[in-house]
Amino acid sequence: MSFHRWLPRDFFKSLFFRILCSFLLIMALTGLLGIALSTAYHRLFFKELQIDITHLRDRQVHEFILLSCQTGLKIHQLGGFQEYMSFRSKIASELHAQFFLLKDDGSTLSREEISPFMAKLVQQIKAEEGGENIIVRHQEGAFYIAGSLPGADSARFTFVGRQLLPPPPGQGFFIHPPPAMRPSPFFPGLGISFFPFRTWRDWILGSILFCTVTVFCYFLASSLLKPLRGIQRMSRQMASGDYSARIGQQFITSGGEVAELGRDFNLMAERTQQLIDSQKQLLRDISHELRSPLTRLKVALELARPGCDDSATSALERIELESDRLNEFIDELLALTRLNNLDVKTDSEAFDLVEVIHQIALDIAYEMARPQPAIQIRGNTTASLRGNKRLISRAIANIVRNGMRYSGPDGIVVIEIISAEQEIHIVIHDNGPGLPEEELAKIFQPFYRVSRARERESGGLGLGLAIAEKAILQHGGTISASNRNDGRSGLKINLCLPTDIEMLQQQDISLRTPDAVG
Amino acid sequence: MEPILLIDDDRELGELVTEFLSGAGFEVEIATDGKQGLKRALSGEHMLVILDVMLPSLGGFDLLQKLRASSNIPVIMLTARGEEIDRILGLEMGADDYLPKPFNPRELVARLRAVSRRLHDVQPHEYGQQGNVIAVDDITLDPLERVVTCKKQALLVTDAEFSLLHELLKHAGEVIKREDLIEKVLGRHPSVFDRSIDVHISSLRKKVGAKYQGRQRFRAVRGVGYMYTAGRNGK
């Protein structure tokens, strides 16, 4: 996979990201489901057990404190205060149980203060006259019990005890969790606190898990995309004109829907190539077929000439002229249609545009029998360009010839070449009459003539500029016409060509085709 | 009447051309089949061959290659208009010049006459200073016999190549304008993007060697023409 395609904007639409999110979502949902199920299970099946065990435990604690109080009282009677206190502290430190014995006047045997909550319980016992009343309370993770005891000599003592409770067996989470583990706001109903990432160990394990999942998703996405990337590559190849692009066998044998896509692509490519080839062949055949009668026509004309009188001679001249026009017309038309089918990139090379323009200037000046200064070249002395040399030469030659034709026998055409960072600007202007504003955009249309009358004077067919425009556009450049704005009359053609056609084609293609697999 | 061989599958055209050229002093034999045409071309009975490179059977270029393997007979190829690639290819394969179809018959005659002149006429003012034979570096050129040797070995060159070399050696050390070369060597006016001389020069480079004593023999001068560079003991 190529990383340059992972732009932030596109990343969130990428297959890898989608797979990763799906994985994480499923894991989270599974986790939640698991917790919900186990909690429900616990609640259903272990609740009763919990209740039973809780009851048993309460019973045990009750008996234990009762026994402790009775024993304590006895020790106080027989062993004295010190013995009583040491007994009490032993119970408290080893068994986490506290008890207080209170005399009728409300003071404790241990001469300590009891908590307000305990005092309230004592009051409640005292309020009920007679009988063996026991009060049991659960408060703040402790078990409270209060009641009355008979002492020696028919004195009555009130006792109140407190036992700190451990969590009952079979429960993973506290019924009464310590403050650090209060119920999370997320799952209040469950009464559990669910945030597993509490310790460093949890974080490390979690990170390892996340990395493993990410890597797995990466390779999964990558393997899914590999055949798709192959198809994408071939598509681009075809789009840039190589109709022989086909999906390799290794993608097709892997099977599945992607293999089908590969087969379909190859079918389409095959058909397209056939169509293009047959079109090209048709063009060739047409041009060949048209040439033959025209060639014969010309020879026959020459044969007819010697035997002619004057009137016939002028007629023959006319026939020759029209046949030449027909000839030129076919040429230009074929050139135009060839441009439509052309893959500019296959014939591209690096060359010096200025050198080519110099050569063009010489050729045209000679062809139109003009003195050398008729075409002037200004600007950069060298400008390197990568493109189809033949096409660009032809385009510029057509424009220059046009300028020469319309500026009359004293015409001067100036070609200015300016290279900028990624493109080259060429301005060609003549000193002819120029054109009305509304005609300026139209001159690049095939067969467009400004006025019918000029056709005969200036020669040409109206296709030169159309061909030029097509050629320039094929190179990813721009072309436009305007009137000269320096006070003189004349037409100005502005060209802009990218310096490297290879670069442009790449970008151009990626802009045109949506990055569906990116 | 000069014997000419026309290899073209268009029989009607052949008949018209025969009629026309006979009025100009050329006797035309027509071959409409490639194999037949090759056989006749190798017979040595003609002054020049006009070959349509778009022949379907035994394609024109194939024929040209086979012909050039054993003959230096002047060849003018008829190409499709606008297919510059055909032109360059044909010239590289050894054709002397090209004429796009449809062609002006008068132009064809002009070129035939140019070739004919070179082969048969004697033009005294064109001799080199050492009498008939011109010797520059290790090349000896005899305009009368139309033989050129390099390093004492006879070279196989086409008519156009011979004439080109002749012109360049005659003016060794001087630049000759491209237009003049085309007119003298090929007997016609140059067309736009005319690369014929380029192709012939690169062909000559291959045949006599691009360099002599470390120096490039042929030099293209941008915007002007070509020259054969002379050493210190040259002209």
Short mmCIF file of N, CA, C and O in Angstrom, two decimals, chain B residues 115-194:
data_model
loop_
_atom_site.label_atom_id
_atom_site.label_comp_id
_atom_site.label_asym_id
_atom_site.label_seq_id
_atom_site.Cartn_x
_atom_site.Cartn_y
_atom_site.Cartn_z
N VAL B 115 17.92 12.58 -60.78
CA VAL B 115 18.68 11.34 -60.61
C VAL B 115 19.39 10.98 -61.91
O VAL B 115 20.57 10.62 -61.93
N SER B 116 18.62 11.10 -62.99
CA SER B 116 19.16 10.76 -64.30
C SER B 116 20.39 11.59 -64.61
O SER B 116 21.41 11.08 -65.07
N ARG B 117 20.28 12.87 -64.33
CA ARG B 117 21.42 13.77 -64.57
C ARG B 117 22.64 13.30 -63.82
O ARG B 117 23.72 13.21 -64.35
N ARG B 118 22.44 12.99 -62.57
CA ARG B 118 23.59 12.60 -61.74
C ARG B 118 24.23 11.35 -62.28
O ARG B 118 25.44 11.20 -62.26
N LEU B 119 23.39 10.45 -62.71
CA LEU B 119 23.95 9.17 -63.14
C LEU B 119 24.67 9.27 -64.48
O LEU B 119 25.59 8.52 -64.75
N HIS B 120 24.19 10.15 -65.32
CA HIS B 120 24.70 10.12 -66.69
C HIS B 120 25.47 11.36 -67.13
O HIS B 120 26.40 11.27 -67.92
N ASP B 121 25.06 12.52 -66.62
CA ASP B 121 25.72 13.71 -67.15
C ASP B 121 27.05 13.96 -66.49
O ASP B 121 27.30 13.58 -65.36
N VAL B 122 27.88 14.63 -67.23
CA VAL B 122 29.17 15.03 -66.70
C VAL B 122 29.14 16.53 -66.54
O VAL B 122 28.82 17.25 -67.47
N GLN B 123 29.44 17.02 -65.33
CA GLN B 123 29.43 18.47 -65.12
C GLN B 123 30.80 18.90 -64.69
O GLN B 123 31.18 18.78 -63.52
N PRO B 124 31.58 19.44 -65.60
CA PRO B 124 32.99 19.73 -65.33
C PRO B 124 33.20 20.66 -64.15
O PRO B 124 34.14 20.48 -63.40
N HIS B 125 32.32 21.63 -63.97
CA HIS B 125 32.58 22.60 -62.90
C HIS B 125 32.37 22.02 -61.51
O HIS B 125 32.57 22.67 -60.52
N GLU B 126 31.95 20.74 -61.46
CA GLU B 126 31.74 20.17 -60.14
C GLU B 126 32.91 19.33 -59.67
O GLU B 126 32.87 18.72 -58.63
N TYR B 127 33.94 19.25 -60.47
CA TYR B 127 35.07 18.41 -60.04
C TYR B 127 35.80 19.00 -58.86
O TYR B 127 35.86 20.19 -58.67
N GLY B 128 36.36 18.13 -58.10
CA GLY B 128 37.21 18.58 -56.99
C GLY B 128 38.56 19.04 -57.52
O GLY B 128 38.87 18.87 -58.69
N GLN B 129 39.37 19.63 -56.66
CA GLN B 129 40.59 20.28 -57.18
C GLN B 129 41.65 19.30 -57.66
O GLN B 129 42.53 19.67 -58.40
N GLN B 130 41.54 18.04 -57.21
CA GLN B 130 42.58 17.10 -57.66
C GLN B 130 42.11 16.33 -58.88
O GLN B 130 42.25 15.12 -58.93
N GLY B 131 41.50 17.02 -59.82
CA GLY B 131 40.96 16.30 -60.97
C GLY B 131 39.60 15.74 -60.64
O GLY B 131 38.82 16.35 -59.90
N ASN B 132 39.26 14.58 -61.14
CA ASN B 132 37.93 14.04 -60.93
C ASN B 132 37.70 13.61 -59.49
O ASN B 132 36.65 13.85 -58.92
N VAL B 133 38.68 12.95 -58.95
CA VAL B 133 38.46 12.27 -57.67
C VAL B 133 38.68 13.24 -56.49
O VAL B 133 39.61 14.03 -56.50
N ILE B 134 37.80 13.16 -55.52
CA ILE B 134 37.94 13.98 -54.31
C ILE B 134 38.41 13.09 -53.17
O ILE B 134 37.86 12.00 -52.97
N ALA B 135 39.45 13.55 -52.49
CA ALA B 135 39.93 12.77 -51.34
C ALA B 135 39.97 13.67 -50.11
O ALA B 135 40.62 14.71 -50.11
N VAL B 136 39.23 13.31 -49.11
CA VAL B 136 39.26 14.05 -47.84
C VAL B 136 39.38 13.01 -46.72
O VAL B 136 38.64 12.03 -46.70
N ASP B 137 40.32 13.25 -45.82
CA ASP B 137 40.59 12.28 -44.75
C ASP B 137 40.82 10.91 -45.36
O ASP B 137 41.64 10.76 -46.23
N ASP B 138 40.06 9.90 -44.92
CA ASP B 138 40.28 8.56 -45.46
C ASP B 138 39.22 8.18 -46.48
O ASP B 138 39.01 7.01 -46.77
N ILE B 139 38.52 9.20 -47.00
CA ILE B 139 37.44 8.93 -47.96
C ILE B 139 37.87 9.38 -49.35
O ILE B 139 38.40 10.48 -49.53
N THR B 140 37.63 8.52 -50.32
CA THR B 140 37.90 8.89 -51.72
C THR B 140 36.61 8.78 -52.49
O THR B 140 35.89 7.77 -52.37
N LEU B 141 36.30 9.79 -53.28
CA LEU B 141 35.02 9.83 -53.97
C LEU B 141 35.25 10.14 -55.44
O LEU B 141 35.86 11.15 -55.78
N ASP B 142 34.76 9.25 -56.30
CA ASP B 142 34.92 9.45 -57.74
C ASP B 142 33.55 9.74 -58.33
O ASP B 142 32.72 8.84 -58.45
N PRO B 143 33.30 11.02 -58.72
CA PRO B 143 31.98 11.39 -59.21
C PRO B 143 31.61 10.70 -60.52
O PRO B 143 30.45 10.42 -60.78
N LEU B 144 32.60 10.44 -61.36
CA LEU B 144 32.30 9.82 -62.64
C LEU B 144 31.86 8.38 -62.48
O LEU B 144 30.84 7.94 -62.99
N GLU B 145 32.69 7.64 -61.77
CA GLU B 145 32.37 6.24 -61.58
C GLU B 145 31.28 6.05 -60.54
O GLU B 145 30.72 4.95 -60.40
N ARG B 146 31.02 7.10 -59.77
CA ARG B 146 30.08 7.05 -58.66
C ARG B 146 30.46 5.93 -57.70
O ARG B 146 29.67 5.06 -57.36
N VAL B 147 31.77 6.02 -57.32
CA VAL B 147 32.28 5.05 -56.35
C VAL B 147 32.87 5.82 -55.18
O VAL B 147 33.55 6.83 -55.36
N VAL B 148 32.62 5.33 -54.00
CA VAL B 148 33.24 5.96 -52.83
C VAL B 148 33.93 4.88 -52.01
O VAL B 148 33.39 3.77 -51.84
N THR B 149 35.16 5.19 -51.59
CA THR B 149 35.86 4.24 -50.74
C THR B 149 36.23 4.92 -49.43
O THR B 149 36.50 6.12 -49.38
N CYS B 150 36.24 4.09 -48.40
CA CYS B 150 36.65 4.60 -47.09
C CYS B 150 37.65 3.62 -46.54
O CYS B 150 37.37 2.42 -46.47
N LYS B 151 38.81 4.11 -46.13
CA LYS B 151 39.90 3.25 -45.67
C LYS B 151 40.20 2.19 -46.73
O LYS B 151 40.33 1.00 -46.43
N LYS B 152 40.22 2.61 -47.97
CA LYS B 152 40.57 1.79 -49.12
C LYS B 152 39.53 0.71 -49.43
O LYS B 152 39.74 -0.13 -50.29
N GLN B 153 38.40 0.73 -48.73
CA GLN B 153 37.38 -0.27 -49.02
C GLN B 153 36.19 0.41 -49.68
O GLN B 153 35.74 1.47 -49.22
N ALA B 154 35.63 -0.23 -50.71
CA ALA B 154 34.48 0.36 -51.41
C ALA B 154 33.26 0.33 -50.50
O ALA B 154 33.01 -0.65 -49.81
N LEU B 155 32.51 1.44 -50.52
CA LEU B 155 31.31 1.54 -49.68
C LEU B 155 30.05 1.41 -50.52
O LEU B 155 30.00 1.88 -51.65
N LEU B 156 29.06 0.79 -49.87
CA LEU B 156 27.77 0.65 -50.54
C LEU B 156 26.90 1.83 -50.09
O LEU B 156 26.45 1.88 -48.97
N VAL B 157 26.70 2.80 -51.00
CA VAL B 157 25.85 3.93 -50.62
C VAL B 157 24.76 4.13 -51.65
O VAL B 157 24.90 3.74 -52.80
N THR B 158 23.66 4.71 -51.22
CA THR B 158 22.58 4.98 -52.15
C THR B 158 22.93 6.22 -52.97
O THR B 158 23.86 6.97 -52.65
N ASP B 159 22.14 6.42 -53.98
CA ASP B 159 22.35 7.55 -54.87
C ASP B 159 22.34 8.88 -54.11
O ASP B 159 23.23 9.73 -54.27
N ALA B 160 21.33 9.02 -53.26
CA ALA B 160 21.22 10.27 -52.51
C ALA B 160 22.39 10.44 -51.56
O ALA B 160 22.95 11.53 -51.41
N GLU B 161 22.76 9.34 -50.91
CA GLU B 161 23.89 9.42 -49.98
C GLU B 161 25.16 9.82 -50.72
O GLU B 161 25.96 10.64 -50.23
N PHE B 162 25.33 9.28 -51.89
CA PHE B 162 26.52 9.60 -52.66
C PHE B 162 26.56 11.08 -52.98
O PHE B 162 27.57 11.76 -52.77
N SER B 163 25.43 11.56 -53.49
CA SER B 163 25.38 12.98 -53.87
C SER B 163 25.61 13.87 -52.66
O SER B 163 26.29 14.89 -52.74
N LEU B 164 25.04 13.49 -51.55
CA LEU B 164 25.18 14.30 -50.33
C LEU B 164 26.64 14.33 -49.90
O LEU B 164 27.21 15.39 -49.61
N LEU B 165 27.26 13.18 -49.87
CA LEU B 165 28.65 13.10 -49.47
C LEU B 165 29.52 13.92 -50.42
O LEU B 165 30.45 14.62 -50.01
N HIS B 166 29.18 13.80 -51.70
CA HIS B 166 29.91 14.55 -52.72
C HIS B 166 29.87 16.06 -52.43
O HIS B 166 30.90 16.73 -52.40
N GLU B 167 28.67 16.57 -52.19
CA GLU B 167 28.52 17.99 -51.91
C GLU B 167 29.30 18.41 -50.67
O GLU B 167 30.00 19.42 -50.65
N LEU B 168 29.17 17.59 -49.63
CA LEU B 168 29.82 17.96 -48.36
C LEU B 168 31.34 17.93 -48.49
O LEU B 168 32.05 18.82 -47.99
N LEU B 169 31.84 16.90 -49.17
CA LEU B 169 33.29 16.79 -49.29
C LEU B 169 33.85 17.88 -50.21
O LEU B 169 34.94 18.40 -49.98
N LYS B 170 33.06 18.20 -51.25
CA LYS B 170 33.49 19.27 -52.15
C LYS B 170 33.71 20.57 -51.38
O LYS B 170 34.61 21.32 -51.67
N HIS B 171 32.83 20.80 -50.40
CA HIS B 171 32.94 22.02 -49.61
C HIS B 171 33.36 21.70 -48.18
O HIS B 171 32.84 22.27 -47.23
N ALA B 172 34.30 20.76 -48.06
CA ALA B 172 34.73 20.35 -46.71
C ALA B 172 35.24 21.55 -45.94
O ALA B 172 36.00 22.36 -46.45
N GLY B 173 34.78 21.66 -44.70
CA GLY B 173 35.19 22.79 -43.88
C GLY B 173 34.23 23.96 -43.97
O GLY B 173 34.31 24.90 -43.20
N GLU B 174 33.30 23.92 -44.94
CA GLU B 174 32.31 24.99 -45.08
C GLU B 174 30.93 24.45 -44.76
O GLU B 174 30.64 23.28 -45.00
N VAL B 175 30.07 25.35 -44.29
CA VAL B 175 28.69 24.96 -44.03
C VAL B 175 27.87 25.15 -45.30
O VAL B 175 27.97 26.18 -45.96
N ILE B 176 27.09 24.14 -45.65
CA ILE B 176 26.20 24.28 -46.80
C ILE B 176 24.76 24.39 -46.28
O ILE B 176 24.36 23.63 -45.40
N LYS B 177 24.01 25.31 -46.83
CA LYS B 177 22.65 25.53 -46.35
C LYS B 177 21.78 24.31 -46.67
O LYS B 177 21.91 23.68 -47.72
N ARG B 178 20.86 24.03 -45.75
CA ARG B 178 20.01 22.86 -45.87
C ARG B 178 19.20 22.90 -47.15
O ARG B 178 19.08 21.91 -47.86
N GLU B 179 18.65 24.08 -47.47
CA GLU B 179 17.82 24.21 -48.66
C GLU B 179 18.62 23.86 -49.91
O GLU B 179 18.15 23.18 -50.81
N ASP B 180 19.88 24.37 -49.94
CA ASP B 180 20.73 24.10 -51.09
C ASP B 180 21.03 22.62 -51.21
O ASP B 180 21.03 22.05 -52.31
N LEU B 181 21.28 21.99 -50.06
CA LEU B 181 21.57 20.56 -50.08
C LEU B 181 20.40 19.77 -50.64
O LEU B 181 20.56 18.89 -51.48
N ILE B 182 19.19 20.12 -50.15
CA ILE B 182 18.01 19.39 -50.62
C ILE B 182 17.83 19.57 -52.12
O ILE B 182 17.56 18.62 -52.84
N GLU B 183 18.03 20.79 -52.58
CA GLU B 183 17.83 21.03 -54.01
C GLU B 183 18.87 20.30 -54.84
O GLU B 183 18.55 19.69 -55.85
N LYS B 184 20.11 20.33 -54.38
CA LYS B 184 21.17 19.70 -55.18
C LYS B 184 21.08 18.19 -55.11
O LYS B 184 21.22 17.49 -56.11
N VAL B 185 20.87 17.68 -53.91
CA VAL B 185 20.94 16.23 -53.72
C VAL B 185 19.64 15.55 -54.14
O VAL B 185 19.64 14.51 -54.77
N LEU B 186 18.52 16.14 -53.75
CA LEU B 186 17.25 15.48 -53.99
C LEU B 186 16.49 16.09 -55.17
O LEU B 186 15.49 15.55 -55.60
N GLY B 187 16.93 17.21 -55.65
CA GLY B 187 16.31 17.81 -56.82
C GLY B 187 14.93 18.37 -56.57
O GLY B 187 14.07 18.35 -57.44
N ARG B 188 14.72 18.85 -55.36
CA ARG B 188 13.39 19.42 -55.11
C ARG B 188 13.49 20.50 -54.03
O ARG B 188 14.53 20.71 -53.45
N HIS B 189 12.35 21.14 -53.77
CA HIS B 189 12.32 22.14 -52.71
C HIS B 189 12.08 21.46 -51.38
O HIS B 189 11.43 20.43 -51.32
N PRO B 190 12.57 22.03 -50.30
CA PRO B 190 12.33 21.41 -49.00
C PRO B 190 10.88 21.62 -48.58
O PRO B 190 10.26 22.62 -48.92
N SER B 191 10.36 20.66 -47.84
CA SER B 191 9.03 20.83 -47.26
C SER B 191 9.21 21.13 -45.77
O SER B 191 10.31 21.02 -45.25
N VAL B 192 8.12 21.52 -45.13
CA VAL B 192 8.23 21.85 -43.70
C VAL B 192 8.58 20.58 -42.93
O VAL B 192 8.11 19.51 -43.24
N PHE B 193 9.38 20.71 -41.93
CA PHE B 193 9.83 19.57 -41.11
C PHE B 193 10.49 18.51 -41.98
O PHE B 193 10.32 17.33 -41.76
N ASP B 194 11.27 18.95 -42.93
CA ASP B 194 11.93 18.02 -43.83
C ASP B 194 13.15 17.46 -43.14
O ASP B 194 14.11 18.17 -42.88
#
